[in-house]
Structures are given as structure tokens and as C-alpha cells.
């Protein structure tokens, strides 16, 4: 698993660090973010505790994204000679890598919440009409969507939430990209991908809740070992009410069945 870290550290070209094609003029922001999230996921220090090279690789990926995502910095970099590019200083003063990571992740999440959530709303209404087993109603749909919106605020303060959302949003971005490459006449595949995107989006709160539960159990275990009897337990952080969890699980099961039918 360390080979990706060494590949990143051995590169001196910003485009190759991110794994994107060199282009003249504006770069596709969505493609750039997909590349950044994919690369940062593979070398994030949390995956390699104690490996200092992982921190350096993560920083290089963040610097490459910060430069290529800003037109003025990208133009300046593109105008450099080959020698200047080879000597580009990845480790000079730059925004903290974790700040870049969080801002990109939240940017992607905000796009889903501000845009794709209407697709989710309409899809749930249609599914509720044609599948009586869900029995959601407008109130249930709004509860699910409000839970999705609450992820944004939690992600601003919770590292566990950010890391959990990383993998899920990477997957959603890839599905979105695949969906946009399809011909309009390919109704079958477009329907299957739409269901998959809606299912993954609806399932985000459950993924975050599972991650918080795991984090709580780990912290509680450490707390129990380190503290004497009689002290208060480590506080439990709950993300969504149990009733909403059950509603979301029911929706996910129905969508999985619909998706399997279309495979």
C-alpha cells in the first residue's frame, strides 16, 4: 500500500501528483476534485499511522490541488520552464492540508445537498407513490432530507464524519461522472445509476452514525482502561434519532431491490 506514497513523493509535476492530464486554460473543476479526493484518500496519514512519508505525500497532493484549482496560480505554474517545475517547492508556506481536505469535501457535499437533493426528493416521492411498502409521506421525506442537511454542520466539527464522508462522496462523484457520460437513449443504465446515486445519498447519515458509534466504542474502551471505577462514562454522540434510522434503512432496502432488478 505504500507504493502510492512513494509515487507521489517521487513526482515533481503538479499534474502527475494529482494524476490528471495537463491542459491549457481552465481545468475541469469536477475532474480535479475527483482526482484530489481519490489521491488524498490513498495517502491520508490516518491510513498510515506513524508513517511520516504519508504526511508529506498528503501535503504534496493538497499543494497540487491548491495551485491547479486557482486560475492565476495555475497560469503562473504553466508558464514555468521545465527546470522551474522540477524545483517547485511543495513544502513552502501553504494552507494546512487538513483545511484543504475539509474544504474540498464540504464543497462536494454542498453541491449534493444544494443540487442533487431535489433529485432525491422527487425520486422518493415517485417511489413512495409506486411502492406502498415504504409509506413515507411528505413528513418522512422531509425528515430524511433534513437529516442529510444536518451532516454539513456535523462535518464542520467532527473529524470522524469528514473521513467517513470522504469514501462515500468519492463513490458518488464517480457515479455522477459515469451518469453524465451515458447517452440519453440508454434509459436502462441511467435508471440504474439514478437509483444507486439516490441510495448512496440517502445512506450517508447511516454511514456517519455507524462511524460515530465505532468511534464512541473505541473511545469508551480507552476511557474504561484509563479511568478508575465510579467515573462518568465517555459521552455518547448520537447523530440521528432511532426512528429516522429505521426509515432510512427501509428506503435503502427498497432501493437495493429496485437496483438489483435493473442489473
Short mmCIF file of N, CA and C in Angstrom, two decimals, residues 29-208:
data_model
loop_
_atom_site.label_atom_id
_atom_site.label_comp_id
_atom_site.label_asym_id
_atom_site.label_seq_id
_atom_site.Cartn_x
_atom_site.Cartn_y
_atom_site.Cartn_z
N UNK A 29 -13.09 21.50 -13.05
CA UNK A 29 -13.04 21.52 -11.58
C UNK A 29 -13.53 20.22 -10.96
N UNK A 30 -14.56 19.65 -11.58
CA UNK A 30 -15.08 18.40 -11.02
C UNK A 30 -14.06 17.28 -11.16
N UNK A 31 -13.41 17.21 -12.32
CA UNK A 31 -12.38 16.19 -12.53
C UNK A 31 -11.21 16.41 -11.56
N UNK A 32 -10.88 17.66 -11.32
CA UNK A 32 -9.79 17.99 -10.41
C UNK A 32 -10.13 17.55 -8.98
N UNK A 33 -11.35 17.81 -8.58
CA UNK A 33 -11.76 17.42 -7.22
C UNK A 33 -11.83 15.89 -7.09
N UNK A 34 -12.31 15.23 -8.13
CA UNK A 34 -12.33 13.76 -8.09
C UNK A 34 -10.92 13.22 -7.92
N UNK A 35 -9.99 13.78 -8.69
CA UNK A 35 -8.60 13.33 -8.61
C UNK A 35 -8.02 13.60 -7.23
N UNK A 36 -8.29 14.79 -6.70
CA UNK A 36 -7.75 15.15 -5.38
C UNK A 36 -8.28 14.22 -4.30
N UNK A 37 -9.60 13.99 -4.29
CA UNK A 37 -10.19 13.15 -3.26
C UNK A 37 -9.69 11.71 -3.36
N UNK A 38 -9.52 11.23 -4.59
CA UNK A 38 -9.01 9.87 -4.78
C UNK A 38 -7.58 9.74 -4.28
N UNK A 39 -6.73 10.70 -4.65
CA UNK A 39 -5.32 10.66 -4.24
C UNK A 39 -5.18 10.85 -2.73
N UNK A 40 -5.91 11.81 -2.18
CA UNK A 40 -5.80 12.08 -0.74
C UNK A 40 -6.30 10.89 0.07
N UNK A 41 -7.28 10.19 -0.47
CA UNK A 41 -7.79 9.02 0.23
C UNK A 41 -6.73 7.93 0.32
N UNK A 42 -5.94 7.79 -0.73
CA UNK A 42 -4.94 6.72 -0.78
C UNK A 42 -3.71 6.99 0.08
N UNK A 43 -3.46 8.28 0.39
CA UNK A 43 -2.24 8.59 1.15
C UNK A 43 -2.53 9.34 2.45
N UNK A 44 -3.78 9.39 2.87
CA UNK A 44 -4.11 10.15 4.07
C UNK A 44 -3.37 9.58 5.28
N UNK A 45 -2.76 10.44 6.10
CA UNK A 45 -1.99 9.97 7.27
C UNK A 45 -2.77 9.07 8.21
N UNK A 46 -4.09 9.22 8.28
CA UNK A 46 -4.89 8.37 9.15
C UNK A 46 -4.81 6.90 8.74
N UNK A 47 -4.54 6.65 7.46
CA UNK A 47 -4.44 5.28 6.98
C UNK A 47 -3.06 4.69 7.26
N UNK A 48 -2.09 5.57 7.54
CA UNK A 48 -0.72 5.13 7.76
C UNK A 48 -0.15 5.76 9.03
N UNK A 49 -0.69 5.38 10.18
CA UNK A 49 -0.21 5.97 11.43
C UNK A 49 1.28 5.73 11.64
N UNK A 50 1.99 6.79 11.96
CA UNK A 50 3.42 6.68 12.22
C UNK A 50 4.29 6.74 10.98
N UNK A 51 3.68 6.80 9.79
CA UNK A 51 4.46 6.87 8.54
C UNK A 51 4.58 8.34 8.14
N UNK A 52 5.75 8.93 8.36
CA UNK A 52 5.93 10.37 8.09
C UNK A 52 5.81 10.68 6.60
N UNK A 53 6.17 9.71 5.75
CA UNK A 53 6.07 9.95 4.31
C UNK A 53 4.62 10.14 3.86
N UNK A 54 3.68 9.53 4.58
CA UNK A 54 2.27 9.69 4.24
C UNK A 54 1.84 11.14 4.45
N UNK A 55 2.32 11.75 5.52
CA UNK A 55 2.02 13.16 5.78
C UNK A 55 2.59 14.04 4.67
N UNK A 56 3.81 13.76 4.23
CA UNK A 56 4.44 14.53 3.16
C UNK A 56 3.67 14.36 1.85
N UNK A 57 3.26 13.13 1.54
CA UNK A 57 2.51 12.87 0.30
C UNK A 57 1.17 13.58 0.33
N UNK A 58 0.51 13.52 1.47
CA UNK A 58 -0.79 14.19 1.64
C UNK A 58 -0.63 15.70 1.44
N UNK A 59 0.46 16.25 1.94
CA UNK A 59 0.72 17.68 1.78
C UNK A 59 0.98 18.02 0.31
N UNK A 60 1.73 17.16 -0.39
CA UNK A 60 2.01 17.42 -1.80
C UNK A 60 0.73 17.41 -2.62
N UNK A 61 -0.15 16.47 -2.35
CA UNK A 61 -1.43 16.39 -3.06
C UNK A 61 -2.26 17.65 -2.81
N UNK A 62 -2.25 18.13 -1.58
CA UNK A 62 -3.00 19.34 -1.24
C UNK A 62 -2.44 20.57 -1.94
N UNK A 63 -1.11 20.67 -1.98
CA UNK A 63 -0.47 21.80 -2.66
C UNK A 63 -0.80 21.76 -4.15
N UNK A 64 -0.72 20.57 -4.76
CA UNK A 64 -1.03 20.45 -6.18
C UNK A 64 -2.46 20.89 -6.47
N UNK A 65 -3.38 20.49 -5.62
CA UNK A 65 -4.77 20.90 -5.82
C UNK A 65 -4.92 22.41 -5.65
N UNK A 66 -4.32 22.98 -4.62
CA UNK A 66 -4.45 24.42 -4.36
C UNK A 66 -3.93 25.24 -5.54
N UNK A 67 -2.85 24.79 -6.15
CA UNK A 67 -2.29 25.54 -7.28
C UNK A 67 -3.15 25.38 -8.53
N UNK A 68 -3.48 24.14 -8.88
CA UNK A 68 -4.19 23.88 -10.13
C UNK A 68 -5.65 24.31 -10.09
N UNK A 69 -6.21 24.48 -8.91
CA UNK A 69 -7.62 24.89 -8.80
C UNK A 69 -7.80 26.40 -8.85
N UNK A 70 -6.70 27.14 -8.81
CA UNK A 70 -6.77 28.60 -8.86
C UNK A 70 -6.17 29.09 -10.17
N UNK A 71 -6.98 29.70 -11.04
CA UNK A 71 -6.51 30.09 -12.38
C UNK A 71 -5.20 30.88 -12.39
N UNK A 72 -5.05 31.84 -11.49
CA UNK A 72 -3.84 32.67 -11.50
C UNK A 72 -2.61 31.84 -11.15
N UNK A 73 -2.74 30.97 -10.14
CA UNK A 73 -1.61 30.11 -9.75
C UNK A 73 -1.31 29.07 -10.82
N UNK A 74 -2.38 28.54 -11.43
CA UNK A 74 -2.18 27.55 -12.49
C UNK A 74 -1.47 28.16 -13.69
N UNK A 75 -1.91 29.36 -14.09
CA UNK A 75 -1.27 30.03 -15.22
C UNK A 75 0.19 30.32 -14.94
N UNK A 76 0.47 30.73 -13.71
CA UNK A 76 1.86 31.01 -13.34
C UNK A 76 2.69 29.73 -13.38
N UNK A 77 2.12 28.64 -12.89
CA UNK A 77 2.84 27.36 -12.90
C UNK A 77 3.06 26.87 -14.34
N UNK A 78 2.02 27.00 -15.18
CA UNK A 78 2.12 26.54 -16.57
C UNK A 78 3.17 27.32 -17.36
N UNK A 79 3.41 28.58 -16.94
CA UNK A 79 4.38 29.41 -17.64
C UNK A 79 5.82 29.14 -17.22
N UNK A 80 6.00 28.32 -16.19
CA UNK A 80 7.35 28.00 -15.72
C UNK A 80 8.08 27.12 -16.72
N UNK A 81 9.39 27.21 -16.70
CA UNK A 81 10.21 26.32 -17.52
C UNK A 81 10.25 24.94 -16.87
N UNK A 82 10.72 23.95 -17.61
CA UNK A 82 10.81 22.59 -17.08
C UNK A 82 11.67 22.53 -15.83
N UNK A 83 12.75 23.30 -15.84
CA UNK A 83 13.65 23.33 -14.69
C UNK A 83 12.96 23.91 -13.46
N UNK A 84 12.20 24.99 -13.67
CA UNK A 84 11.48 25.62 -12.56
C UNK A 84 10.42 24.68 -11.98
N UNK A 85 9.76 23.93 -12.87
CA UNK A 85 8.76 22.98 -12.39
C UNK A 85 9.40 21.88 -11.56
N UNK A 86 10.59 21.42 -12.00
CA UNK A 86 11.28 20.37 -11.26
C UNK A 86 11.68 20.86 -9.86
N UNK A 87 11.97 22.16 -9.76
CA UNK A 87 12.40 22.72 -8.48
C UNK A 87 11.25 23.36 -7.69
N UNK A 88 10.02 23.08 -8.12
CA UNK A 88 8.87 23.66 -7.42
C UNK A 88 8.88 23.20 -5.96
N UNK A 89 8.72 24.16 -5.05
CA UNK A 89 8.78 23.87 -3.62
C UNK A 89 7.39 23.51 -3.09
N UNK A 90 7.17 22.22 -2.88
CA UNK A 90 5.88 21.76 -2.39
C UNK A 90 5.67 22.07 -0.91
N UNK A 91 6.74 22.36 -0.20
CA UNK A 91 6.65 22.44 1.24
C UNK A 91 6.86 23.86 1.78
N UNK A 92 6.74 24.85 0.89
CA UNK A 92 6.77 26.22 1.39
C UNK A 92 5.42 26.53 2.04
N UNK A 93 5.27 27.74 2.55
CA UNK A 93 4.05 28.10 3.28
C UNK A 93 2.82 27.89 2.40
N UNK A 94 1.93 27.03 2.83
CA UNK A 94 0.69 26.71 2.11
C UNK A 94 -0.43 26.53 3.13
N UNK A 95 -1.70 26.59 2.70
CA UNK A 95 -2.79 26.30 3.64
C UNK A 95 -2.61 24.91 4.24
N UNK A 96 -2.98 24.70 5.50
CA UNK A 96 -2.85 23.37 6.11
C UNK A 96 -3.55 22.31 5.27
N UNK A 97 -2.90 21.16 5.02
CA UNK A 97 -3.51 20.12 4.19
C UNK A 97 -4.89 19.69 4.67
N UNK A 98 -5.08 19.58 5.98
CA UNK A 98 -6.39 19.16 6.51
C UNK A 98 -7.46 20.20 6.19
N UNK A 99 -7.06 21.47 6.14
CA UNK A 99 -8.02 22.53 5.80
C UNK A 99 -8.47 22.39 4.35
N UNK A 100 -7.51 22.11 3.46
CA UNK A 100 -7.84 21.89 2.05
C UNK A 100 -8.74 20.67 1.91
N UNK A 101 -8.38 19.60 2.60
CA UNK A 101 -9.15 18.36 2.56
C UNK A 101 -10.60 18.59 2.97
N UNK A 102 -10.79 19.29 4.09
CA UNK A 102 -12.13 19.55 4.61
C UNK A 102 -12.93 20.46 3.66
N UNK A 103 -12.26 21.49 3.13
CA UNK A 103 -12.97 22.44 2.27
C UNK A 103 -13.42 21.79 0.96
N UNK A 104 -12.57 20.93 0.38
CA UNK A 104 -12.95 20.23 -0.86
C UNK A 104 -14.10 19.27 -0.58
N UNK A 105 -14.00 18.54 0.52
CA UNK A 105 -15.03 17.58 0.85
C UNK A 105 -16.37 18.27 1.10
N UNK A 106 -16.34 19.37 1.84
CA UNK A 106 -17.57 20.10 2.11
C UNK A 106 -18.12 20.76 0.85
N UNK A 107 -17.23 21.18 -0.05
CA UNK A 107 -17.68 21.74 -1.32
C UNK A 107 -18.47 20.72 -2.12
N UNK A 108 -17.95 19.49 -2.19
CA UNK A 108 -18.66 18.42 -2.89
C UNK A 108 -19.98 18.11 -2.19
N UNK A 109 -19.95 18.03 -0.86
CA UNK A 109 -21.16 17.74 -0.10
C UNK A 109 -22.22 18.82 -0.31
N UNK A 110 -21.79 20.07 -0.31
CA UNK A 110 -22.73 21.17 -0.52
C UNK A 110 -23.39 21.10 -1.89
N UNK A 111 -22.63 20.69 -2.90
CA UNK A 111 -23.21 20.56 -4.25
C UNK A 111 -24.30 19.50 -4.26
N UNK A 112 -24.03 18.38 -3.55
CA UNK A 112 -25.05 17.33 -3.48
C UNK A 112 -26.29 17.83 -2.76
N UNK A 113 -26.08 18.53 -1.65
CA UNK A 113 -27.21 18.98 -0.84
C UNK A 113 -28.00 20.09 -1.54
N UNK A 114 -27.30 20.95 -2.28
CA UNK A 114 -27.99 22.07 -2.92
C UNK A 114 -28.58 21.71 -4.28
N UNK A 115 -28.03 20.69 -4.92
CA UNK A 115 -28.50 20.35 -6.26
C UNK A 115 -29.16 18.99 -6.33
N UNK A 116 -28.39 17.94 -6.05
CA UNK A 116 -28.87 16.58 -6.21
C UNK A 116 -29.96 16.22 -5.22
N UNK A 117 -30.09 16.98 -4.14
CA UNK A 117 -31.09 16.65 -3.15
C UNK A 117 -32.51 16.80 -3.70
N UNK A 118 -32.69 17.71 -4.66
CA UNK A 118 -34.01 17.83 -5.29
C UNK A 118 -34.32 16.58 -6.11
N UNK A 119 -33.28 16.02 -6.72
CA UNK A 119 -33.46 14.75 -7.45
C UNK A 119 -33.87 13.66 -6.47
N UNK A 120 -33.21 13.65 -5.30
CA UNK A 120 -33.55 12.67 -4.27
C UNK A 120 -34.99 12.85 -3.80
N UNK A 121 -35.39 14.10 -3.56
CA UNK A 121 -36.75 14.39 -3.11
C UNK A 121 -37.79 13.88 -4.12
N UNK A 122 -37.59 14.23 -5.38
CA UNK A 122 -38.54 13.82 -6.43
C UNK A 122 -38.57 12.30 -6.60
N UNK A 123 -37.39 11.69 -6.49
CA UNK A 123 -37.31 10.24 -6.65
C UNK A 123 -38.04 9.54 -5.50
N UNK A 124 -37.87 10.05 -4.28
CA UNK A 124 -38.55 9.45 -3.13
C UNK A 124 -40.06 9.60 -3.25
N UNK A 125 -40.51 10.74 -3.74
CA UNK A 125 -41.95 10.94 -3.94
C UNK A 125 -42.50 9.92 -4.93
N UNK A 126 -41.77 9.74 -6.04
CA UNK A 126 -42.22 8.79 -7.06
C UNK A 126 -42.21 7.37 -6.51
N UNK A 127 -41.14 7.02 -5.79
CA UNK A 127 -41.03 5.68 -5.22
C UNK A 127 -42.12 5.44 -4.19
N UNK A 128 -42.42 6.46 -3.41
CA UNK A 128 -43.46 6.35 -2.40
C UNK A 128 -44.83 6.12 -3.03
N UNK A 129 -45.03 6.70 -4.21
CA UNK A 129 -46.31 6.55 -4.92
C UNK A 129 -46.48 5.14 -5.47
N UNK A 130 -45.39 4.60 -6.03
CA UNK A 130 -45.48 3.31 -6.71
C UNK A 130 -45.14 2.12 -5.81
N UNK A 131 -44.61 2.39 -4.62
CA UNK A 131 -44.24 1.30 -3.72
C UNK A 131 -44.85 1.58 -2.34
N UNK A 132 -45.97 0.98 -2.08
CA UNK A 132 -46.71 1.27 -0.85
C UNK A 132 -45.99 0.76 0.40
N UNK A 133 -45.01 -0.12 0.23
CA UNK A 133 -44.32 -0.68 1.40
C UNK A 133 -43.48 0.37 2.12
N UNK A 134 -43.11 1.45 1.43
CA UNK A 134 -42.29 2.48 2.06
C UNK A 134 -43.11 3.31 3.03
N UNK A 135 -44.28 3.76 2.59
CA UNK A 135 -45.19 4.54 3.43
C UNK A 135 -44.48 5.72 4.11
N UNK A 136 -43.83 6.52 3.29
CA UNK A 136 -43.06 7.65 3.82
C UNK A 136 -43.94 8.86 4.09
N UNK A 137 -44.60 9.34 3.05
CA UNK A 137 -45.35 10.57 3.16
C UNK A 137 -44.40 11.77 3.12
N UNK A 138 -44.97 12.94 2.97
CA UNK A 138 -44.15 14.16 2.86
C UNK A 138 -43.34 14.41 4.14
N UNK A 139 -43.95 14.11 5.28
CA UNK A 139 -43.25 14.35 6.55
C UNK A 139 -42.01 13.47 6.66
N UNK A 140 -42.14 12.21 6.27
CA UNK A 140 -41.00 11.29 6.31
C UNK A 140 -39.90 11.71 5.36
N UNK A 141 -40.29 12.13 4.15
CA UNK A 141 -39.30 12.57 3.16
C UNK A 141 -38.54 13.79 3.68
N UNK A 142 -39.27 14.74 4.25
CA UNK A 142 -38.63 15.95 4.78
C UNK A 142 -37.70 15.61 5.95
N UNK A 143 -38.07 14.64 6.77
CA UNK A 143 -37.22 14.25 7.89
C UNK A 143 -35.89 13.68 7.40
N UNK A 144 -35.98 12.86 6.35
CA UNK A 144 -34.77 12.27 5.77
C UNK A 144 -33.88 13.35 5.17
N UNK A 145 -34.47 14.29 4.44
CA UNK A 145 -33.69 15.35 3.80
C UNK A 145 -33.08 16.29 4.84
N UNK A 146 -33.82 16.57 5.92
CA UNK A 146 -33.27 17.42 6.98
C UNK A 146 -32.08 16.74 7.66
N UNK A 147 -32.15 15.42 7.78
CA UNK A 147 -31.03 14.68 8.35
C UNK A 147 -29.80 14.79 7.45
N UNK A 148 -30.02 14.73 6.14
CA UNK A 148 -28.90 14.89 5.21
C UNK A 148 -28.27 16.27 5.35
N UNK A 149 -29.12 17.29 5.49
CA UNK A 149 -28.60 18.65 5.65
C UNK A 149 -27.81 18.80 6.94
N UNK A 150 -28.20 18.09 7.98
CA UNK A 150 -27.51 18.22 9.26
C UNK A 150 -26.10 17.65 9.21
N UNK A 151 -25.82 16.81 8.20
CA UNK A 151 -24.47 16.27 8.04
C UNK A 151 -23.48 17.40 7.83
N UNK A 152 -23.90 18.41 7.09
CA UNK A 152 -23.00 19.51 6.75
C UNK A 152 -22.45 20.17 8.01
N UNK A 153 -23.33 20.48 8.96
CA UNK A 153 -22.88 21.13 10.18
C UNK A 153 -22.00 20.21 11.02
N UNK A 154 -22.38 18.93 11.07
CA UNK A 154 -21.59 17.98 11.85
C UNK A 154 -20.20 17.80 11.24
N UNK A 155 -20.15 17.79 9.92
CA UNK A 155 -18.86 17.60 9.24
C UNK A 155 -17.89 18.75 9.50
N UNK A 156 -18.43 19.92 9.80
CA UNK A 156 -17.56 21.08 10.07
C UNK A 156 -16.78 20.90 11.36
N UNK A 157 -17.29 20.09 12.27
CA UNK A 157 -16.67 19.97 13.58
C UNK A 157 -16.17 18.58 13.93
N UNK A 158 -16.57 17.58 13.16
CA UNK A 158 -16.26 16.20 13.54
C UNK A 158 -15.32 15.54 12.52
N UNK A 159 -14.11 15.22 12.94
CA UNK A 159 -13.13 14.59 12.06
C UNK A 159 -13.60 13.22 11.58
N UNK A 160 -14.27 12.47 12.48
CA UNK A 160 -14.77 11.15 12.12
C UNK A 160 -15.77 11.25 10.97
N UNK A 161 -16.65 12.27 11.03
CA UNK A 161 -17.65 12.46 9.96
C UNK A 161 -16.97 12.77 8.63
N UNK A 162 -15.96 13.64 8.68
CA UNK A 162 -15.27 14.04 7.45
C UNK A 162 -14.64 12.82 6.78
N UNK A 163 -13.94 12.01 7.57
CA UNK A 163 -13.25 10.86 6.99
C UNK A 163 -14.24 9.84 6.44
N UNK A 164 -15.39 9.67 7.12
CA UNK A 164 -16.41 8.75 6.64
C UNK A 164 -17.03 9.23 5.33
N UNK A 165 -17.33 10.52 5.27
CA UNK A 165 -17.94 11.09 4.07
C UNK A 165 -16.99 11.03 2.87
N UNK A 166 -15.69 11.04 3.15
CA UNK A 166 -14.70 11.03 2.08
C UNK A 166 -14.94 9.88 1.10
N UNK A 167 -14.96 8.66 1.63
CA UNK A 167 -15.12 7.50 0.77
C UNK A 167 -16.45 7.48 0.04
N UNK A 168 -17.52 7.85 0.75
CA UNK A 168 -18.84 7.83 0.14
C UNK A 168 -18.97 8.88 -0.96
N UNK A 169 -18.45 10.08 -0.72
CA UNK A 169 -18.55 11.14 -1.73
C UNK A 169 -17.67 10.85 -2.94
N UNK A 170 -16.53 10.20 -2.71
CA UNK A 170 -15.69 9.78 -3.85
C UNK A 170 -16.50 8.86 -4.77
N UNK A 171 -17.19 7.90 -4.15
CA UNK A 171 -18.02 6.96 -4.92
C UNK A 171 -19.13 7.68 -5.66
N UNK A 172 -19.79 8.62 -4.99
CA UNK A 172 -20.87 9.37 -5.62
C UNK A 172 -20.37 10.22 -6.78
N UNK A 173 -19.19 10.81 -6.62
CA UNK A 173 -18.62 11.60 -7.72
C UNK A 173 -18.34 10.74 -8.94
N UNK A 174 -17.83 9.54 -8.71
CA UNK A 174 -17.56 8.63 -9.83
C UNK A 174 -18.85 8.21 -10.52
N UNK A 175 -19.89 7.97 -9.74
CA UNK A 175 -21.19 7.60 -10.33
C UNK A 175 -21.78 8.76 -11.12
N UNK A 176 -21.67 9.96 -10.57
CA UNK A 176 -22.15 11.15 -11.28
C UNK A 176 -21.44 11.29 -12.62
N UNK A 177 -20.12 11.10 -12.59
CA UNK A 177 -19.33 11.22 -13.82
C UNK A 177 -19.76 10.17 -14.84
N UNK A 178 -19.95 8.93 -14.38
CA UNK A 178 -20.38 7.86 -15.28
C UNK A 178 -21.76 8.15 -15.84
N UNK A 179 -22.65 8.69 -15.01
CA UNK A 179 -24.01 9.02 -15.44
C UNK A 179 -23.98 10.06 -16.56
N UNK A 180 -23.12 11.07 -16.42
CA UNK A 180 -23.07 12.15 -17.41
C UNK A 180 -22.45 11.70 -18.73
N UNK A 181 -21.74 10.57 -18.73
CA UNK A 181 -21.16 10.06 -19.97
C UNK A 181 -22.14 9.21 -20.77
N UNK A 182 -23.27 8.86 -20.16
CA UNK A 182 -24.23 7.98 -20.83
C UNK A 182 -25.04 8.72 -21.89
N UNK A 183 -25.41 7.99 -22.92
CA UNK A 183 -26.31 8.56 -23.93
C UNK A 183 -27.72 8.66 -23.34
N UNK A 184 -28.49 9.66 -23.80
CA UNK A 184 -29.84 9.84 -23.28
C UNK A 184 -30.74 8.65 -23.60
N UNK A 185 -30.39 7.92 -24.65
CA UNK A 185 -31.21 6.77 -25.04
C UNK A 185 -30.95 5.55 -24.17
N UNK A 186 -29.88 5.58 -23.39
CA UNK A 186 -29.56 4.43 -22.54
C UNK A 186 -30.37 4.54 -21.24
N UNK A 187 -31.67 4.37 -21.38
CA UNK A 187 -32.59 4.58 -20.26
C UNK A 187 -32.34 3.57 -19.14
N UNK A 188 -32.06 2.33 -19.51
CA UNK A 188 -31.88 1.26 -18.52
C UNK A 188 -30.73 1.59 -17.57
N UNK A 189 -29.56 1.89 -18.14
CA UNK A 189 -28.39 2.19 -17.29
C UNK A 189 -28.57 3.49 -16.52
N UNK A 190 -29.17 4.49 -17.17
CA UNK A 190 -29.41 5.77 -16.48
C UNK A 190 -30.33 5.57 -15.27
N UNK A 191 -31.35 4.72 -15.43
CA UNK A 191 -32.26 4.45 -14.32
C UNK A 191 -31.53 3.75 -13.18
N UNK A 192 -30.69 2.77 -13.55
CA UNK A 192 -29.95 2.02 -12.51
C UNK A 192 -29.00 2.93 -11.75
N UNK A 193 -28.27 3.79 -12.47
CA UNK A 193 -27.33 4.69 -11.81
C UNK A 193 -28.05 5.74 -10.96
N UNK A 194 -29.22 6.20 -11.43
CA UNK A 194 -30.00 7.15 -10.64
C UNK A 194 -30.39 6.54 -9.31
N UNK A 195 -30.87 5.29 -9.35
CA UNK A 195 -31.26 4.61 -8.11
C UNK A 195 -30.05 4.44 -7.21
N UNK A 196 -28.92 4.09 -7.79
CA UNK A 196 -27.71 3.88 -6.99
C UNK A 196 -27.26 5.18 -6.33
N UNK A 197 -27.30 6.28 -7.09
CA UNK A 197 -26.90 7.59 -6.54
C UNK A 197 -27.83 7.99 -5.40
N UNK A 198 -29.14 7.81 -5.61
CA UNK A 198 -30.11 8.15 -4.56
C UNK A 198 -29.89 7.28 -3.33
N UNK A 199 -29.65 5.98 -3.56
CA UNK A 199 -29.45 5.06 -2.42
C UNK A 199 -28.23 5.46 -1.59
N UNK A 200 -27.12 5.75 -2.26
CA UNK A 200 -25.90 6.13 -1.55
C UNK A 200 -26.07 7.46 -0.81
N UNK A 201 -26.79 8.39 -1.44
CA UNK A 201 -27.02 9.68 -0.80
C UNK A 201 -27.88 9.53 0.44
N UNK A 202 -28.97 8.76 0.31
CA UNK A 202 -29.87 8.52 1.45
C UNK A 202 -29.13 7.80 2.57
N UNK A 203 -28.17 6.94 2.21
CA UNK A 203 -27.48 6.12 3.20
C UNK A 203 -26.36 6.88 3.93
N UNK A 204 -26.04 8.10 3.50
CA UNK A 204 -24.96 8.86 4.13
C UNK A 204 -25.14 9.00 5.64
N UNK A 205 -26.34 9.38 6.13
CA UNK A 205 -26.50 9.50 7.58
C UNK A 205 -26.20 8.22 8.34
N UNK A 206 -26.59 7.06 7.76
CA UNK A 206 -26.33 5.79 8.44
C UNK A 206 -24.84 5.50 8.49
N UNK A 207 -24.13 5.82 7.42
CA UNK A 207 -22.68 5.63 7.41
C UNK A 207 -22.01 6.47 8.48
N UNK A 208 -22.46 7.72 8.60
CA UNK A 208 -21.89 8.61 9.61
C UNK A 208 -22.24 8.11 11.01
#
